[in-house]
Coordinates of C-alpha atoms in Angstrom, one line a residue:
M1 CA 18.9 -8.5 -17.7
P2 CA 18.5 -7.0 -14.1
V3 CA 14.9 -5.7 -14.9
M4 CA 12.4 -8.5 -15.7
L5 CA 9.5 -6.3 -16.1
T6 CA 8.5 -2.6 -16.2
L7 CA 4.9 -1.7 -15.2
G8 CA 3.3 1.7 -16.3
G9 CA 0.2 1.4 -14.2
H10 CA -3.0 3.3 -14.9
D11 CA -5.0 6.2 -13.4
K12 CA -8.1 5.4 -11.3
D13 CA -10.6 7.9 -10.2
L14 CA -11.6 7.1 -6.6
G15 CA -14.4 9.9 -6.8
G16 CA -14.6 13.5 -6.5
G17 CA -11.7 14.0 -8.7
F18 CA -9.2 12.1 -6.6
K19 CA -7.1 10.2 -9.0
V20 CA -4.4 7.7 -8.0
R21 CA -1.8 5.8 -10.2
R22 CA -2.4 2.2 -9.7
L23 CA 0.8 -0.1 -10.4
L24 CA -0.3 -3.3 -8.9
P25 CA -2.3 -5.6 -9.7
A26 CA -1.3 -5.8 -13.3
A27 CA -2.1 -8.1 -16.1
Q28 CA 1.5 -9.1 -16.4
R29 CA 2.1 -9.5 -12.7
Q30 CA -0.3 -9.9 -9.6
S31 CA 2.2 -9.2 -6.8
V32 CA 5.8 -8.5 -5.7
G33 CA 6.5 -10.4 -2.5
P34 CA 3.2 -10.1 -0.4
F35 CA 2.3 -6.7 -2.1
L36 CA -0.6 -7.1 -4.6
F37 CA -1.9 -3.6 -4.5
F38 CA 0.1 -0.4 -5.1
D39 CA -1.4 3.1 -5.5
H40 CA 0.6 6.3 -5.7
F41 CA -1.9 9.2 -4.8
G42 CA -1.1 12.8 -5.3
P43 CA 0.4 15.2 -4.8
V44 CA -3.1 16.7 -4.8
T45 CA -4.2 20.0 -3.2
I46 CA -7.0 19.9 -0.8
S47 CA -8.7 23.3 -0.7
P48 CA -10.5 24.8 2.3
G49 CA -13.9 23.0 2.6
G50 CA -12.9 20.4 0.2
S51 CA -12.1 16.7 0.9
H52 CA -11.1 13.4 -0.6
D53 CA -12.8 11.4 2.3
V54 CA -12.9 7.7 2.0
R55 CA -16.0 6.4 3.7
P56 CA -16.2 3.4 5.8
H57 CA -15.5 0.2 3.9
P58 CA -14.5 -3.4 4.6
H59 CA -11.6 -5.5 3.9
I60 CA -10.6 -9.2 4.3
G61 CA -7.5 -11.3 3.7
L62 CA -5.0 -8.4 3.7
A63 CA -3.2 -5.8 5.4
T64 CA -3.4 -2.0 4.3
V65 CA -0.1 -0.1 4.6
T66 CA -0.3 3.6 4.4
Y67 CA 2.6 6.0 3.9
L68 CA 2.6 9.7 3.5
F69 CA 5.2 12.0 1.9
D70 CA 3.1 15.1 2.7
G71 CA -0.3 15.9 4.3
A72 CA -2.6 14.2 6.9
I73 CA -5.3 11.5 7.1
M74 CA -7.5 10.3 9.9
H75 CA -7.7 6.5 10.2
R76 CA -10.8 5.2 12.1
D77 CA -11.8 1.5 12.3
S78 CA -14.3 -1.0 13.6
L79 CA -11.9 -2.0 16.3
G80 CA -12.3 1.7 17.7
C81 CA -8.9 2.8 16.7
V82 CA -8.5 6.4 15.8
Q83 CA -5.1 7.7 14.4
R84 CA -3.8 10.7 12.6
I85 CA -1.5 9.4 9.8
A86 CA 1.4 11.8 9.5
P87 CA 4.2 12.0 7.0
G88 CA 7.0 9.4 7.6
A89 CA 4.9 6.9 9.7
I90 CA 3.8 3.5 8.8
N91 CA 0.3 2.4 9.5
W92 CA -0.5 -1.2 9.1
T93 CA -4.1 -2.3 9.2
T94 CA -4.4 -6.1 9.4
A95 CA -8.0 -6.9 8.0
A96 CA -7.7 -10.7 8.1
R97 CA -11.1 -12.0 8.9
G98 CA -12.5 -8.6 8.6
I99 CA -12.2 -5.1 9.4
V100 CA -14.0 -1.7 8.6
H101 CA -12.2 1.5 8.4
S102 CA -12.5 5.1 7.1
E103 CA -10.0 7.5 5.8
R104 CA -10.8 11.2 6.1
G105 CA -9.4 14.5 6.2
P106 CA -8.6 15.6 9.8
Q107 CA -11.1 18.2 11.2
D108 CA -8.5 20.7 12.1
L109 CA -7.4 21.0 8.4
K110 CA -10.9 21.5 7.0
A111 CA -10.4 25.1 6.8
S112 CA -6.8 25.0 5.4
S113 CA -5.2 24.2 2.2
Y114 CA -2.8 21.4 2.2
I115 CA -1.3 18.7 -0.1
N116 CA -1.8 15.0 0.2
H117 CA 0.7 12.7 -1.4
G118 CA 1.7 9.1 -0.6
I119 CA 1.6 5.4 -1.2
Q120 CA -1.0 2.9 -0.2
L121 CA -0.2 -0.8 -0.5
W122 CA -2.1 -4.1 0.2
A123 CA 0.0 -7.0 1.5
A124 CA -1.7 -10.4 1.0
L125 CA -1.6 -12.4 4.4
P126 CA -0.3 -16.0 4.3
R127 CA -3.1 -18.4 4.0
E128 CA -2.7 -19.7 7.5
H129 CA -3.2 -16.0 8.7
E130 CA -6.2 -15.0 6.4
E131 CA -8.7 -15.6 9.3
T132 CA -6.7 -14.2 12.1
A133 CA -7.9 -11.4 14.3
P134 CA -7.9 -7.9 12.7
D135 CA -5.5 -5.3 14.2
F136 CA -4.1 -1.9 13.6
E137 CA -0.5 -0.9 14.3
H138 CA 0.8 2.8 14.0
T139 CA 4.6 3.1 13.9
P140 CA 5.6 6.9 14.2
A141 CA 8.2 8.4 11.9
E142 CA 10.7 8.8 14.6
A143 CA 10.6 5.0 15.3
I144 CA 11.5 4.2 11.7
P145 CA 15.2 3.3 11.2
S146 CA 17.0 5.8 8.9
L147 CA 20.6 5.4 7.7
A148 CA 23.0 7.1 5.2
L149 CA 24.7 4.8 2.7
G150 CA 27.1 7.1 1.0
E151 CA 25.1 10.1 -0.3
T152 CA 21.9 7.9 -0.3
Q153 CA 19.4 8.3 2.5
V154 CA 17.3 5.2 3.3
R155 CA 14.4 4.8 5.7
L156 CA 13.6 1.2 6.4
L157 CA 9.9 1.2 6.6
I158 CA 9.3 -2.5 6.9
G159 CA 11.7 -5.5 7.2
E160 CA 15.3 -5.9 7.7
A161 CA 18.2 -4.6 5.4
F162 CA 21.6 -3.1 5.7
G163 CA 22.1 -4.4 9.4
Q164 CA 18.8 -2.7 10.6
K165 CA 15.3 -3.9 11.4
S166 CA 12.1 -2.0 11.3
P167 CA 9.9 -2.3 14.3
V168 CA 6.7 -3.0 12.0
R169 CA 5.4 -6.5 12.6
T170 CA 4.7 -8.4 9.6
F171 CA 3.3 -12.1 8.9
A172 CA 6.0 -13.0 6.3
P173 CA 9.5 -11.8 5.1
T174 CA 8.6 -8.3 3.7
L175 CA 10.5 -5.3 2.7
Y176 CA 9.7 -1.6 2.1
L177 CA 12.2 1.1 1.6
D178 CA 11.9 4.8 1.1
V179 CA 15.2 5.8 -0.7
Q180 CA 16.3 9.4 -1.4
L181 CA 19.1 9.4 -4.1
A182 CA 21.5 12.3 -4.5
A183 CA 22.2 13.8 -7.8
D184 CA 24.7 11.8 -9.8
A185 CA 25.5 9.6 -6.8
A186 CA 25.2 5.8 -7.6
F187 CA 23.6 3.4 -5.2
E188 CA 24.1 -0.3 -5.1
L189 CA 21.0 -2.1 -4.2
P190 CA 21.7 -5.8 -3.4
P191 CA 19.1 -8.6 -3.7
L192 CA 17.6 -8.1 -0.2
T193 CA 14.7 -10.4 -0.8
H194 CA 13.5 -13.0 -3.2
E195 CA 11.3 -10.8 -5.0
L196 CA 12.1 -7.0 -5.4
A197 CA 10.9 -4.0 -7.4
V198 CA 11.7 -0.2 -7.5
Y199 CA 9.3 2.6 -8.1
A200 CA 10.5 5.9 -9.3
V201 CA 8.3 8.4 -7.2
D202 CA 9.4 12.0 -8.7
G203 CA 12.1 11.5 -11.4
D204 CA 13.6 9.4 -13.9
I205 CA 16.5 7.0 -12.7
T206 CA 18.6 4.3 -14.4
I207 CA 19.1 0.6 -13.3
D208 CA 22.3 -0.7 -14.5
G209 CA 22.2 1.9 -17.3
E210 CA 18.5 1.0 -18.2
M211 CA 16.0 4.0 -18.0
L212 CA 13.1 3.8 -15.5
P213 CA 11.0 6.8 -16.0
A214 CA 9.2 8.4 -13.2
H215 CA 5.9 6.6 -12.1
R216 CA 7.2 3.3 -13.3
L217 CA 7.6 0.1 -11.3
A218 CA 10.7 -2.1 -12.2
V219 CA 10.5 -5.7 -11.2
L220 CA 13.9 -6.9 -10.6
A221 CA 15.4 -10.3 -11.5
P222 CA 15.9 -12.6 -8.4
G223 CA 19.3 -12.4 -7.2
A224 CA 20.5 -9.3 -9.1
T225 CA 22.4 -6.6 -7.6
V226 CA 21.8 -3.5 -9.4
T227 CA 23.2 0.2 -9.5
L228 CA 20.6 3.0 -9.3
L229 CA 21.6 6.5 -10.5
A230 CA 19.7 9.7 -11.1
G231 CA 20.7 13.0 -12.7
Q232 CA 19.0 14.9 -10.0
A233 CA 17.8 14.3 -6.5
T234 CA 15.1 11.5 -6.7
R235 CA 12.9 9.6 -4.3
L236 CA 12.2 5.9 -5.1
M237 CA 10.4 3.3 -3.2
V238 CA 11.6 -0.4 -2.8
I239 CA 9.1 -3.3 -2.4
G240 CA 9.6 -6.9 -1.9
G241 CA 9.6 -10.1 0.0
D242 CA 9.1 -13.7 -0.2
A243 CA 6.7 -14.8 -3.1
L244 CA 3.0 -15.3 -2.1
D245 CA 2.1 -18.9 -1.0
G246 CA -0.4 -19.2 -4.2
H247 CA -2.7 -17.2 -6.2
R248 CA -5.1 -14.6 -4.5
F249 CA -8.6 -13.8 -5.8
M250 CA -9.3 -10.0 -5.7
W251 CA -12.5 -8.2 -5.9
W252 CA -13.3 -4.8 -4.6
N253 CA -11.9 -4.6 -1.3
F254 CA -11.5 -8.3 -0.5
V255 CA -8.5 -10.6 -0.9
S256 CA -8.6 -14.4 -0.5
S257 CA -7.1 -17.6 -1.4
R258 CA -10.7 -18.9 -1.7
K259 CA -13.4 -17.6 -4.1
E260 CA -16.3 -18.6 -1.6
R261 CA -14.5 -16.4 1.2
I262 CA -15.0 -13.3 -1.0
V263 CA -18.7 -14.3 -1.7
Q264 CA -19.3 -14.6 2.0
A265 CA -17.5 -11.3 2.8
S266 CA -19.8 -9.7 0.3
R267 CA -23.0 -11.1 1.9
D268 CA -21.7 -10.0 5.3
W269 CA -21.1 -6.4 4.2
E270 CA -24.4 -6.3 2.6
A271 CA -26.0 -7.5 5.9
Q272 CA -24.0 -4.9 7.8
T273 CA -22.5 -7.7 10.0
M274 CA -18.8 -6.8 9.7
G275 CA -18.9 -4.0 12.1
Q276 CA -19.0 -0.4 12.1
V277 CA -16.7 2.6 12.6
P278 CA -18.0 4.3 15.9
G279 CA -19.4 7.6 15.2
D280 CA -19.5 7.1 11.5
A281 CA -22.8 6.0 9.9
E282 CA -21.8 6.5 6.3
L283 CA -20.6 3.6 4.3
I284 CA -19.5 2.5 0.7
P285 CA -21.9 0.1 -0.9
L286 CA -21.0 -3.1 -2.6
P287 CA -20.5 -2.5 -6.4
E288 CA -23.6 -3.4 -8.4
R289 CA -21.7 -6.0 -10.5
R290 CA -21.3 -8.8 -7.9
F291 CA -18.4 -11.5 -7.5
T292 CA -19.3 -15.1 -8.1
A293 CA -17.5 -18.2 -7.2
E294 CA -18.2 -20.1 -10.3

């Protein structure tokens, strides 16, 4: 069978009524390629005076990958980077040995009503890069390769596929596609990477005739070429890459191949030695229930 596993995910409230649909990690599967965290947020309407701001918080051992379909988010971090995240752009934040960042509504939209809708992923860094220097890279929408394959539109967000290469730099072979299926037009997806999964964003699709409902993630069998088909115009995301080089421990906002590193990061955040976002004195405290290396 071309589909090894289908993940339904679960809703998680991030506070203030802002809910996300979390597909990874799952009990049945920790990761697909380097991606071990997959959140689909929205579409949610932000009313005038309202916000779903995410206060400054830390990360280690991973890269956050933010992609918007609609809306806007202001990224600020402890490196001093300030970037407005707009639809179609890729924003890659390498946490590595430690970074602090916030994600807030842009000031110029505070009096407006707008919709936020997008995907946030975490990519685990290879073991040899877990303690590298933190970094932030913004790739604007116009720099992302876009191609037409028959009636299917594909944006190559990260990686190499169909003779094109994304400018986004990664630490290991990684693939991330935004695919727009036309109604009743079949699209053949080859095995572009060792591990591959398909997420139906806004409509049901079939994979070699097998139904994948909207908001489900289908993990494909290695080496499988599959035919994707939708009865109406539908958006889907494709994620994948080389398998992780071993298990990762995950707790709160921290990822590491070593339990003791997560314990140390917790102590550093509590002691406020991981850095600060300039001009933003707020922070998200550690959860009351702490991680232990036992």
